[in-house]
PDB file of C-alpha atoms in Angstrom:
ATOM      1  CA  UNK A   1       0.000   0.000   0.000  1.00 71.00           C
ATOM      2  CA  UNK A   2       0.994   3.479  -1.177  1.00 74.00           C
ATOM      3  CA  UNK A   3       0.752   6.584   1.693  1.00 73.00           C
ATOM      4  CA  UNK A   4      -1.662   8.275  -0.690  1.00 75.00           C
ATOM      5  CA  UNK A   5      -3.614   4.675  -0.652  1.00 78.00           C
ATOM      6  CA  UNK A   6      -3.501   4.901   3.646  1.00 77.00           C
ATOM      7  CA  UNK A   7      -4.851   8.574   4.022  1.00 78.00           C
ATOM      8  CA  UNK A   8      -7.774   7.551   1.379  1.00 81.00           C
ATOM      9  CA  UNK A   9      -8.499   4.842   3.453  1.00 81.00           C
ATOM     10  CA  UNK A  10      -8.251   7.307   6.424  1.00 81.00           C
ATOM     11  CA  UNK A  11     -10.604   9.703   5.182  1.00 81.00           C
ATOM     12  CA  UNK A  12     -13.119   7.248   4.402  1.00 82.00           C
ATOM     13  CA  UNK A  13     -13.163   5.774   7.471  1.00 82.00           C
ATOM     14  CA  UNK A  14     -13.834   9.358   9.178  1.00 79.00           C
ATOM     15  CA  UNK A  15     -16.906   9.635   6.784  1.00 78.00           C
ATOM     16  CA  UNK A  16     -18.040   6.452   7.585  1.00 77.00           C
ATOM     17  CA  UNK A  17     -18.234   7.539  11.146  1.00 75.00           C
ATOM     18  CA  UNK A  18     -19.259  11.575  10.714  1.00 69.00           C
ATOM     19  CA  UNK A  19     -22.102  10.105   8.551  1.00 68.00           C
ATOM     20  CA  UNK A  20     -23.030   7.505  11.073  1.00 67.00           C
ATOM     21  CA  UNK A  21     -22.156   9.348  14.393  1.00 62.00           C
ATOM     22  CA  UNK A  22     -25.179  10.910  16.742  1.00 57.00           C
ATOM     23  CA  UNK A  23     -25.469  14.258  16.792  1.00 61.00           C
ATOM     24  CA  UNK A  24     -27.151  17.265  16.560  1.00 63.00           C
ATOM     25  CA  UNK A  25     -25.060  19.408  14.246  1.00 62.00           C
ATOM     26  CA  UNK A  26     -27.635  19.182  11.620  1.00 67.00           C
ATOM     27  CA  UNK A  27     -30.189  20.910  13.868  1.00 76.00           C
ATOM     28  CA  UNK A  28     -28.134  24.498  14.121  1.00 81.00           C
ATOM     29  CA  UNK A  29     -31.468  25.899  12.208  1.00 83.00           C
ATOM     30  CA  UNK A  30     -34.041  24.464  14.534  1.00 84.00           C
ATOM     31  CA  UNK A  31     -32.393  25.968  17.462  1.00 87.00           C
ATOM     32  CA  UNK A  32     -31.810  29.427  15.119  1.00 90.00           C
ATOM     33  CA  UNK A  33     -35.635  29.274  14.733  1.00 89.00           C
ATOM     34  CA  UNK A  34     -36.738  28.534  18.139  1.00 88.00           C
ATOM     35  CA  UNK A  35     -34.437  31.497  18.986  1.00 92.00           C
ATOM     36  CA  UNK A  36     -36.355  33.686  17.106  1.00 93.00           C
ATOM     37  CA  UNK A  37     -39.648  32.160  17.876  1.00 91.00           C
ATOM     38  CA  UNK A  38     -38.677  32.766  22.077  1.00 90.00           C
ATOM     39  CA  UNK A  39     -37.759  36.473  21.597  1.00 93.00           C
ATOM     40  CA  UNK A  40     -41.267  37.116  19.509  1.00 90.00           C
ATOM     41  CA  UNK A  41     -42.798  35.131  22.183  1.00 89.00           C
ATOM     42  CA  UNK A  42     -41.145  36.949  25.409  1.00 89.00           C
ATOM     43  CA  UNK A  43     -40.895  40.777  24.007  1.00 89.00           C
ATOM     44  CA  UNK A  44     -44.642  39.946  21.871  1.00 85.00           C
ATOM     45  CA  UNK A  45     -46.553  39.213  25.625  1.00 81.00           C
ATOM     46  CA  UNK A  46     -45.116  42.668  26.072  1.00 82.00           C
ATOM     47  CA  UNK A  47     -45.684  45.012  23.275  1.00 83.00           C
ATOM     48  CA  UNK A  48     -48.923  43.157  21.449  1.00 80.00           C
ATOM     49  CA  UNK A  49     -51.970  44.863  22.728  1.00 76.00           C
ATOM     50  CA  UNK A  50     -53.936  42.282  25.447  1.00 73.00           C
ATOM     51  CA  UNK A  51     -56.389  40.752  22.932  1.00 74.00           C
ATOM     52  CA  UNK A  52     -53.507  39.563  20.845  1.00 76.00           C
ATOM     53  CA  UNK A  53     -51.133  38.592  23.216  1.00 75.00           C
ATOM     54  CA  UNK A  54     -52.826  35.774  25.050  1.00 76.00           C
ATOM     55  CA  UNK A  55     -52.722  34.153  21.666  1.00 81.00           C
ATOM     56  CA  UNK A  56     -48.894  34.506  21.357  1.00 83.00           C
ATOM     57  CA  UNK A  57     -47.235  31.374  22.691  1.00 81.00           C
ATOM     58  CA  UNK A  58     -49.921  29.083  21.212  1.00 80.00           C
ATOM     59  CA  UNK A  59     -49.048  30.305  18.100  1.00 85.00           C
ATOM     60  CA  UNK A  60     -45.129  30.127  18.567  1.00 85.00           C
ATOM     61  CA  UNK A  61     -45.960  26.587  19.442  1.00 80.00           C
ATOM     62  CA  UNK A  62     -47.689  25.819  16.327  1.00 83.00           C
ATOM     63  CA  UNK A  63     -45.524  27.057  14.285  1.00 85.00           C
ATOM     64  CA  UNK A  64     -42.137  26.382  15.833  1.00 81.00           C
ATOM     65  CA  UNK A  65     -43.203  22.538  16.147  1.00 77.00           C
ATOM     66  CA  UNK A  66     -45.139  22.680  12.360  1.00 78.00           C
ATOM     67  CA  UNK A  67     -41.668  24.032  11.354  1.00 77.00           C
ATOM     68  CA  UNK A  68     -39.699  22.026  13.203  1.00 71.00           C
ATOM     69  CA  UNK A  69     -41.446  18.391  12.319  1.00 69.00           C
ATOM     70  CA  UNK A  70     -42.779  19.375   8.696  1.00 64.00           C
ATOM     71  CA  UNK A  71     -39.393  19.123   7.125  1.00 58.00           C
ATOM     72  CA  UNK A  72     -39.252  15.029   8.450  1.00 56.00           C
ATOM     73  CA  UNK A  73     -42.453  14.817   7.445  1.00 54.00           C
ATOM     74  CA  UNK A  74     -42.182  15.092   4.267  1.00 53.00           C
ATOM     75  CA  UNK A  75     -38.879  13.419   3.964  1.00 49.00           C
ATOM     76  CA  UNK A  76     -40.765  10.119   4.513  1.00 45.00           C
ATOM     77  CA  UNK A  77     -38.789   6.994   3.600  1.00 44.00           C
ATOM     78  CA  UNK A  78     -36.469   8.967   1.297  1.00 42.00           C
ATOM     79  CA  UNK A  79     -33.056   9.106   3.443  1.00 41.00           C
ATOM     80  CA  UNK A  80     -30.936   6.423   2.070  1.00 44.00           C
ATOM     81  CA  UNK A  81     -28.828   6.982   5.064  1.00 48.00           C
ATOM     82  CA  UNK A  82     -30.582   5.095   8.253  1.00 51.00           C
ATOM     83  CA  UNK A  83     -31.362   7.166  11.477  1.00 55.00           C
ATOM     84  CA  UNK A  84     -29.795   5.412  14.295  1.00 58.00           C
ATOM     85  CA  UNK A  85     -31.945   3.409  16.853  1.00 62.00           C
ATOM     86  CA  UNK A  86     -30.736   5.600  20.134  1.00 64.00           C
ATOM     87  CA  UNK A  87     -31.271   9.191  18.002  1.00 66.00           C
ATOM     88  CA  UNK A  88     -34.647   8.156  17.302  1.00 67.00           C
ATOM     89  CA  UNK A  89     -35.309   6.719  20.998  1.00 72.00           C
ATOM     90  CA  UNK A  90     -34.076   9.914  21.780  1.00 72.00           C
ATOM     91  CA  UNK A  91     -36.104  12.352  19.532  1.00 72.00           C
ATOM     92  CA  UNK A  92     -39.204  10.594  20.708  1.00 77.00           C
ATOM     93  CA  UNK A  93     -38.037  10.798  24.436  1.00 78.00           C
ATOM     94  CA  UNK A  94     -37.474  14.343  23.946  1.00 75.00           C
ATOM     95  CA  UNK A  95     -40.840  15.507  22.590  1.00 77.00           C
ATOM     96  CA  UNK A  96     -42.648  13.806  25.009  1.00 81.00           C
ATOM     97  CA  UNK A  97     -40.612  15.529  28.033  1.00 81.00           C
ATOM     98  CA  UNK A  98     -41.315  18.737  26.324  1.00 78.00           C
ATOM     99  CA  UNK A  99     -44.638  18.314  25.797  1.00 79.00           C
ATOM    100  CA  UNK A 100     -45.464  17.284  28.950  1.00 82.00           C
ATOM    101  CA  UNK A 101     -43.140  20.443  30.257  1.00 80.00           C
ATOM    102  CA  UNK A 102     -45.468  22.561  28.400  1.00 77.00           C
ATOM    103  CA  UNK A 103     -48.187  21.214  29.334  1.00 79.00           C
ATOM    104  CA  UNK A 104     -47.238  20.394  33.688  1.00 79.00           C
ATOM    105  CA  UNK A 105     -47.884  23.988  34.911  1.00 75.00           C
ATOM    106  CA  UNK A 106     -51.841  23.954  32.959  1.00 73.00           C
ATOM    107  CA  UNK A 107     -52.741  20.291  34.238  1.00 75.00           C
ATOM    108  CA  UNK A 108     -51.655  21.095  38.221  1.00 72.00           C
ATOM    109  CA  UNK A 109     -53.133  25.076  37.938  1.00 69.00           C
ATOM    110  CA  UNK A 110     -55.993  25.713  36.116  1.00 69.00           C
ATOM    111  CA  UNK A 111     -54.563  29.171  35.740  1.00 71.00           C
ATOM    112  CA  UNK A 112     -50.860  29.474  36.993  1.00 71.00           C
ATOM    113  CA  UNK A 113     -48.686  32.633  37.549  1.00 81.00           C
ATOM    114  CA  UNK A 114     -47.677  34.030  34.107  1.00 81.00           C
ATOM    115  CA  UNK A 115     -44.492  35.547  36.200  1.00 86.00           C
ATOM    116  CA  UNK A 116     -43.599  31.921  37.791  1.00 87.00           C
ATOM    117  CA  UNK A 117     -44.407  30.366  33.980  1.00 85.00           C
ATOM    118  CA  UNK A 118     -41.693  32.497  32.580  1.00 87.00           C
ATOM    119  CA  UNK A 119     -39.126  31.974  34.672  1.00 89.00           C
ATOM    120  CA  UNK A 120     -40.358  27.678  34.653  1.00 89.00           C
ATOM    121  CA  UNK A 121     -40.235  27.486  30.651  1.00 87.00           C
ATOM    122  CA  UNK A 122     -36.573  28.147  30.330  1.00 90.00           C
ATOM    123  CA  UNK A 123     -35.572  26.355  33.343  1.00 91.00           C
ATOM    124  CA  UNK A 124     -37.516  22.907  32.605  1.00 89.00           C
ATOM    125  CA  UNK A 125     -36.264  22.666  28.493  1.00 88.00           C
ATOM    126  CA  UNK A 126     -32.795  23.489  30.243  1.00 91.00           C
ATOM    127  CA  UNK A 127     -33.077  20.508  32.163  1.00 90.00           C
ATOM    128  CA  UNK A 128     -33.970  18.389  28.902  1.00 87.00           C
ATOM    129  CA  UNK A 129     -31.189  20.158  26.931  1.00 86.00           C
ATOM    130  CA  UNK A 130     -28.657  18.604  29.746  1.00 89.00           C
ATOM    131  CA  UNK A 131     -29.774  15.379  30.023  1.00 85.00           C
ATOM    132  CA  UNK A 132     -29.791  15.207  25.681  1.00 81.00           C
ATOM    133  CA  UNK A 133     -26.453  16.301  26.146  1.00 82.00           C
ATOM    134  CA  UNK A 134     -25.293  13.544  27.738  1.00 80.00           C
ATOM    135  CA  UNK A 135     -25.339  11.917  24.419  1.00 77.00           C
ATOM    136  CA  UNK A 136     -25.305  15.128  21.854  1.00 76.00           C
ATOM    137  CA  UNK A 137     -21.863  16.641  23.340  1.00 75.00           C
ATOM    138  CA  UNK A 138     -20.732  20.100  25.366  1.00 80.00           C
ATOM    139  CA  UNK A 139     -22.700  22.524  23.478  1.00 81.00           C
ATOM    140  CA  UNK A 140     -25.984  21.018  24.506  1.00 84.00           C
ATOM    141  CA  UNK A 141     -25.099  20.688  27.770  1.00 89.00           C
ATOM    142  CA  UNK A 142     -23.668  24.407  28.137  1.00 90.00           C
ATOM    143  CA  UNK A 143     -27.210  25.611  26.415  1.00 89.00           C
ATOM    144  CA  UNK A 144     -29.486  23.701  29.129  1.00 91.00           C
ATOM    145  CA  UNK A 145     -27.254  24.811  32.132  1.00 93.00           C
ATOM    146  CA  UNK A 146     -27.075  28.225  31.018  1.00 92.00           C
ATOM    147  CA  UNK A 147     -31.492  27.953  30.347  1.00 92.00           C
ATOM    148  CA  UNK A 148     -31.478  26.780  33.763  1.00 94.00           C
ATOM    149  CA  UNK A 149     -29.311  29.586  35.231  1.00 94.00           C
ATOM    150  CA  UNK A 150     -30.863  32.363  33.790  1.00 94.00           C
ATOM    151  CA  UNK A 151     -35.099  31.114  34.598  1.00 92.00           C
ATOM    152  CA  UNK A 152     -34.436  30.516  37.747  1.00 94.00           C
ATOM    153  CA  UNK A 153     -32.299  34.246  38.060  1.00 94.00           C
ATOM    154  CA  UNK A 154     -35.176  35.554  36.305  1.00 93.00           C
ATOM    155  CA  UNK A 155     -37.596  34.572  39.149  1.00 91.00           C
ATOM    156  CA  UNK A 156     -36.301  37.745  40.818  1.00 92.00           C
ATOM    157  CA  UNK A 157     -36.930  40.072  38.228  1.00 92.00           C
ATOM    158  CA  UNK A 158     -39.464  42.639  38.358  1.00 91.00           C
ATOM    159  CA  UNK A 159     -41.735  42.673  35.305  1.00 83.00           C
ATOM    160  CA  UNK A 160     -41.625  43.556  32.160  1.00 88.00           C
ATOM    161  CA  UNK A 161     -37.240  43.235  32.873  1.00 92.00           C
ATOM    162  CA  UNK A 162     -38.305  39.233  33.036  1.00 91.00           C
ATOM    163  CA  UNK A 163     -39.540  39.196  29.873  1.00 91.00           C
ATOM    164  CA  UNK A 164     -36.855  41.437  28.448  1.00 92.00           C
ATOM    165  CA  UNK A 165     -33.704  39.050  29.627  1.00 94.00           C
ATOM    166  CA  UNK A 166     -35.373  35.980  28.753  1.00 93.00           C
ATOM    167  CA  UNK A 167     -36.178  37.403  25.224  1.00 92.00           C
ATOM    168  CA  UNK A 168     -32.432  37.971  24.832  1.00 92.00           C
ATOM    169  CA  UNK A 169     -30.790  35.383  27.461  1.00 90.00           C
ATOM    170  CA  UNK A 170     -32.768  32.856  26.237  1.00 89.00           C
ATOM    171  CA  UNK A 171     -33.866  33.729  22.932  1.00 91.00           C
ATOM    172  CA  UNK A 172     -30.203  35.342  22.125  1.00 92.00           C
ATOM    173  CA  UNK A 173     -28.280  31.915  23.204  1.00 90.00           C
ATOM    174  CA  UNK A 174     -30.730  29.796  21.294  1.00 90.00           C
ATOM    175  CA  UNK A 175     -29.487  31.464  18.361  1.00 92.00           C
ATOM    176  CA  UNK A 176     -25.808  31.569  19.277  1.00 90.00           C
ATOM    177  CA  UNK A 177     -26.303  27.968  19.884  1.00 87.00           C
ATOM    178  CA  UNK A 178     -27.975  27.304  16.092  1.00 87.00           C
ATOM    179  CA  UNK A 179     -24.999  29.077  14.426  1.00 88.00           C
ATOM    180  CA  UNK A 180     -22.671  27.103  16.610  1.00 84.00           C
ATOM    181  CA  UNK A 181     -24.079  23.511  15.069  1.00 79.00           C
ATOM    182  CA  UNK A 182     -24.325  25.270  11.689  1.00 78.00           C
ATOM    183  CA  UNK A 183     -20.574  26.184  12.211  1.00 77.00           C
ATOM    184  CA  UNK A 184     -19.503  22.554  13.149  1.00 69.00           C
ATOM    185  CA  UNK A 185     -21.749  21.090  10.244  1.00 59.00           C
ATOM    186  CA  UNK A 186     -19.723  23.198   7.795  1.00 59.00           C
ATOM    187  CA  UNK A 187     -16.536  22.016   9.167  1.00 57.00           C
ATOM    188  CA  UNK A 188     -17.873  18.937   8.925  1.00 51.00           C
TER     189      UNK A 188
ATOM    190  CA  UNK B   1       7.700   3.274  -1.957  1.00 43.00           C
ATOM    191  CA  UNK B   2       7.706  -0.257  -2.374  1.00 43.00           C
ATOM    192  CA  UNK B   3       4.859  -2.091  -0.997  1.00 49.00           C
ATOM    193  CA  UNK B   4       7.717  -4.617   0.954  1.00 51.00           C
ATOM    194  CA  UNK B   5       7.553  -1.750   3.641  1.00 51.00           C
ATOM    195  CA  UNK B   6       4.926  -2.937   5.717  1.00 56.00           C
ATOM    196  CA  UNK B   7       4.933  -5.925   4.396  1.00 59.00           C
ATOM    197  CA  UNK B   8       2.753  -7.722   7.219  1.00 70.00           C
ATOM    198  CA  UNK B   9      -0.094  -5.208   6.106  1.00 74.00           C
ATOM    199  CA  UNK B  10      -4.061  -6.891   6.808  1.00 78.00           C
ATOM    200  CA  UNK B  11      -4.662  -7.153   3.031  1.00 80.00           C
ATOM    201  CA  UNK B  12      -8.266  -8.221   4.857  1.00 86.00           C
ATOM    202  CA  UNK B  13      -9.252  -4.877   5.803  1.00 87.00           C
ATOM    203  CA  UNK B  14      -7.630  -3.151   2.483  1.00 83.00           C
ATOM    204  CA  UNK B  15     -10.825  -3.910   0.432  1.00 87.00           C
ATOM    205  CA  UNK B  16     -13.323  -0.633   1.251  1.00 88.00           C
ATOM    206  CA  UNK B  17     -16.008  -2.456   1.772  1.00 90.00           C
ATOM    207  CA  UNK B  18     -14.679  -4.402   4.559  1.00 92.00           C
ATOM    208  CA  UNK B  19     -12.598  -1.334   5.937  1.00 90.00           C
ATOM    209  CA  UNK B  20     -16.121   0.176   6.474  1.00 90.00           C
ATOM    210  CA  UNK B  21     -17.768  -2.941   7.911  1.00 92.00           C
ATOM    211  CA  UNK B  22     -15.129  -2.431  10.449  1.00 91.00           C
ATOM    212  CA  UNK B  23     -14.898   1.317  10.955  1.00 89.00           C
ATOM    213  CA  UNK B  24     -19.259   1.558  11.687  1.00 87.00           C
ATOM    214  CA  UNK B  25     -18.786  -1.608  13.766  1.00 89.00           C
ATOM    215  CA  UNK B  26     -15.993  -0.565  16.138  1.00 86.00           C
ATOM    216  CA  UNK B  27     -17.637   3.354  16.247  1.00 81.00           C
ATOM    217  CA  UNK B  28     -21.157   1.852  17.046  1.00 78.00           C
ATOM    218  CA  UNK B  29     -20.501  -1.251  18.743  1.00 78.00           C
ATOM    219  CA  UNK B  30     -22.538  -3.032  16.600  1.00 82.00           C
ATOM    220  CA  UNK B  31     -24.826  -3.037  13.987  1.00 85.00           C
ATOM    221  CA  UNK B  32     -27.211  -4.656  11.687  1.00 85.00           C
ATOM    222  CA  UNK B  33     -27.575  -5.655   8.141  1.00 87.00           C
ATOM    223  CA  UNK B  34     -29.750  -3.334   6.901  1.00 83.00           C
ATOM    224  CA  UNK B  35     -28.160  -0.064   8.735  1.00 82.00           C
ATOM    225  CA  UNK B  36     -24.375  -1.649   7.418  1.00 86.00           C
ATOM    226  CA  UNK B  37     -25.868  -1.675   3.724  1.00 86.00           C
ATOM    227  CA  UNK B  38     -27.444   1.713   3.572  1.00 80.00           C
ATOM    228  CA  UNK B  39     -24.521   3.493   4.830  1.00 82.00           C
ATOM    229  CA  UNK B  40     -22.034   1.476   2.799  1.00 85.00           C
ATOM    230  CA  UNK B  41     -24.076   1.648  -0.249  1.00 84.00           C
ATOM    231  CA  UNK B  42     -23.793  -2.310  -1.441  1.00 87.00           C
ATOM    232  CA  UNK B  43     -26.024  -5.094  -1.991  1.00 89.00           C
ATOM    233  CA  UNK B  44     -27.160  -7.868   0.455  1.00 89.00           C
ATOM    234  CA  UNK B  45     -25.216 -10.271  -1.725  1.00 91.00           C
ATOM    235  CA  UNK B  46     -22.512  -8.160  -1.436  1.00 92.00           C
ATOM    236  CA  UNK B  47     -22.262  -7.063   2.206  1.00 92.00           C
ATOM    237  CA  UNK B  48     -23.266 -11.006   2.758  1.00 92.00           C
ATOM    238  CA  UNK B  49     -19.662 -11.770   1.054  1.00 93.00           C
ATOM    239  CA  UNK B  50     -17.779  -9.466   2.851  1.00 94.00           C
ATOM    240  CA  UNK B  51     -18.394  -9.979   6.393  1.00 94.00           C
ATOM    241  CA  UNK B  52     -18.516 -13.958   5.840  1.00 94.00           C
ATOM    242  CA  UNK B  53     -14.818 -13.197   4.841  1.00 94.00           C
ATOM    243  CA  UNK B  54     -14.314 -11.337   8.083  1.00 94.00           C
ATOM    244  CA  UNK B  55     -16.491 -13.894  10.280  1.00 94.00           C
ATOM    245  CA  UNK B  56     -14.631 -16.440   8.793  1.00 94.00           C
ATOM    246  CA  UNK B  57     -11.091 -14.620  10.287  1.00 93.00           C
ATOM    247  CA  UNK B  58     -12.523 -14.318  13.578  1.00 94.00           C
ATOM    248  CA  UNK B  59     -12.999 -10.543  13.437  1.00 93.00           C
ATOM    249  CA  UNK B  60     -17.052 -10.489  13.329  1.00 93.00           C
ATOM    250  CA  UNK B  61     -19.449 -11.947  15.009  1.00 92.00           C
ATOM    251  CA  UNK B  62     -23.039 -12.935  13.426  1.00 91.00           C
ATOM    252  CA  UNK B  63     -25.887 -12.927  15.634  1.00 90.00           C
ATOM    253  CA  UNK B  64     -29.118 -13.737  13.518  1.00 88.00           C
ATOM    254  CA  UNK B  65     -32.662 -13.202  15.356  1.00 83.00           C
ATOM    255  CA  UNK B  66     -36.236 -11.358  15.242  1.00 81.00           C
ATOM    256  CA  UNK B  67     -37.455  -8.110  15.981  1.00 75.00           C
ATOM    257  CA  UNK B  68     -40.924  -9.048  16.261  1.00 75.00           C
ATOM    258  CA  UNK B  69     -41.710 -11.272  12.974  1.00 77.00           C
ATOM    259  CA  UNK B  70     -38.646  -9.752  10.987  1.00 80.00           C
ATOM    260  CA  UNK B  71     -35.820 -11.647  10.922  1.00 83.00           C
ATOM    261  CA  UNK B  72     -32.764  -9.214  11.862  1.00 83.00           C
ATOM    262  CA  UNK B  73     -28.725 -10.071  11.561  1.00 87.00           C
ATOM    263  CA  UNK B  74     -26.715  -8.236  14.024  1.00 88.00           C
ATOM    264  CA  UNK B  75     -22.731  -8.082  13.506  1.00 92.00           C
ATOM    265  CA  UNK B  76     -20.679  -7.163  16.588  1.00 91.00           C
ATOM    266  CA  UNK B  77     -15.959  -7.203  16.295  1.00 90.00           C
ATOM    267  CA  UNK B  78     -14.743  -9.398  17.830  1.00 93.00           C
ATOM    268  CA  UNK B  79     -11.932  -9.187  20.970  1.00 92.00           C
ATOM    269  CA  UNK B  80      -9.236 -10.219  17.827  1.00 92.00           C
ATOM    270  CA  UNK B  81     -10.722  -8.377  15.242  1.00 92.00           C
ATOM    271  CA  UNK B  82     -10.481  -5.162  17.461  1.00 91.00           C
ATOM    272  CA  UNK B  83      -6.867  -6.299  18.060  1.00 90.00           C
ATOM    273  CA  UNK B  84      -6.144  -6.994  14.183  1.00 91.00           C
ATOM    274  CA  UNK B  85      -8.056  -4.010  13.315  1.00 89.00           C
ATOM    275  CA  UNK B  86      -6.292  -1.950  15.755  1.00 88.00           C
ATOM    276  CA  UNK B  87      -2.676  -2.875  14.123  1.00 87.00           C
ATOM    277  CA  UNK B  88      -3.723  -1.931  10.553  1.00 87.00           C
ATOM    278  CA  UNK B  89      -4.591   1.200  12.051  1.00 86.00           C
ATOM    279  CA  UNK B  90      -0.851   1.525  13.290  1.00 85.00           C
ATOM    280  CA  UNK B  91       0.343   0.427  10.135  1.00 83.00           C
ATOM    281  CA  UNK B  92      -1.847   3.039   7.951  1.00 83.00           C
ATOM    282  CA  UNK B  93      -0.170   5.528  10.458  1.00 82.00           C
ATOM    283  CA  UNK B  94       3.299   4.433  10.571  1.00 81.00           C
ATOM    284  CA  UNK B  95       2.664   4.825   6.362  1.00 78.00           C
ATOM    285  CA  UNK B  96       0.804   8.329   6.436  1.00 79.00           C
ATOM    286  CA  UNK B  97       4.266   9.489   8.391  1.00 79.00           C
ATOM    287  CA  UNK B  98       6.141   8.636   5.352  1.00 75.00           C
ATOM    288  CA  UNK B  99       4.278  10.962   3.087  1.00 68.00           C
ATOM    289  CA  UNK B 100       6.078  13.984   1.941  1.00 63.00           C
ATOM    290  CA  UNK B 101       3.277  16.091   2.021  1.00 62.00           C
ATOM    291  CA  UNK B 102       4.965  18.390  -1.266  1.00 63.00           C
ATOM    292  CA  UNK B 103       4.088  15.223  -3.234  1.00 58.00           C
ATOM    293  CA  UNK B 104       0.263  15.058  -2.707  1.00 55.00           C
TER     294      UNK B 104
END
């Protein structure tokens, strides 16, 4: 074998594995859009006149998870490259915690604190982001603590500065986050 | 460079197709037929052939079973294919060290 022969063979071998690897470096616009989604949601319960702005979250909801699951949806069978088993355990697992997050506060209060709410959204998907990145690597992990860190610092916060910080502490590092994966995926 | 260099070289992992069984086996611990042949692209014929070779060595073990009524073949490396596959690996670096990289 020739040196030229052994670094082909190298370079297909880290293919093999980038192409078969979990992760969530393909999911840097998700997290862009969700970004967006959280600071329309956070600084829209503030400026959008009271009519409107009960409305706001539902509709971040639909759309964020219409946007978010549309795109697999209409994949269907095409991928010639399987999913693996544990990424698709893990998707599932996932949705259901945060639909169940979403839905905790409305089942236990019929109507429950919109200030407490605030601060519980970013702190309960933080928890979800760490335990995902168990599996998904650092950045996920350093997303959910920070999600964590700043709801439950925003518990202290007078209104409408709540709202404010988590539109841009939470909203903001969602972003950062998206163009983080998108950075790695173009490395990739 | 001659190829009497390293001349103890696995020729067994040199083919791609079995270089790749290897590679998704060892990075996912195991695998099964159908995930091995969509990311390596051949046929069941084909993948069939190649990791009878490697069973055949000692490096792969076959496990055939059901998930539910479909009949599913996982492959797993062995404890001496991880060693054999582990000294190719040497030998592919101890070879990329001898590349003048002005000559690529």
């Amino acid at each position: 074998m020739k040196p030229e022969e052994a670094l082909e063979q190298v370079a297909y071998m880290r293919r093999l594995v980038n192409q078969s690897r979990i992760t969530m470096s393909g999911f840097g616009p998700y997290f862009i859009l969700w970004g967006v989604l959280w600071i329309v949601g956070y600084l829209g319960s503030l400026w959008f006149p009271g009519g409107v702005r009960d409305y706001v979250w539902p509709a971040i909801y639909v759309i964020g998870f219409g946007a978010s699951f549309w795109p697999a949806l209409r994949r269907g069978s095409g991928p010639s490259v399987p999913t693996p088993a544990l990424f698709k355990k893990l998707s599932w697992l996932s949705l259901v915690l945060l639909v169940g997050a979403v839905a905790l506060p409305f089942i236990f209060f019929q109507k429950p604190e919109q200030h407490t709410v605030n601060a519980y959204y970013p702190f309960v998907i933080g928890l979800i982001y760490v335990a995902q990145g168990i599996f998904y690597g650092g950045t996920i992990i350093a997303i959910g603590a920070w999600l964590i860190v700043a709801g439950v610092a925003s518990l202290w916060m007078p209104w409408p500065l709540q709202s404010q910080f988590l539109a841009l502490a939470g909203g903001g590092s969602l972003i950062v986050t998206g163009l983080v994966l998108r950075r790695q995926v173009s490395r990739e | 460079m001659s190829d009497g260099v390293l001349g103890d070289l696995n020729e067994l992992f040199h083919v791609k197709a079995r270089l790749g069984i290897m590679t998704l086996l060892i990075s996912q611990g195991e695998s099964d037929f159908s995930t091995l042949k969509a990311h390596l692209g051949l046929t069941d014929g084909n993948l069939g052939a190649h990791i009878r070779v490697l069973e055949e060595a000692g490096y792969v073990g076959v496990e055939k079973g059901f998930v539910g009524r479909r009949p599913r073949t996982t492959c797993r490396v062995t404890e001496a294919g991880r060693k054999a596959f582990a000294a190719y690996l040497h030998q592919l670096e101890a070879l990329i060290r001898m590349v003048d990289p002005d000559k690529l």
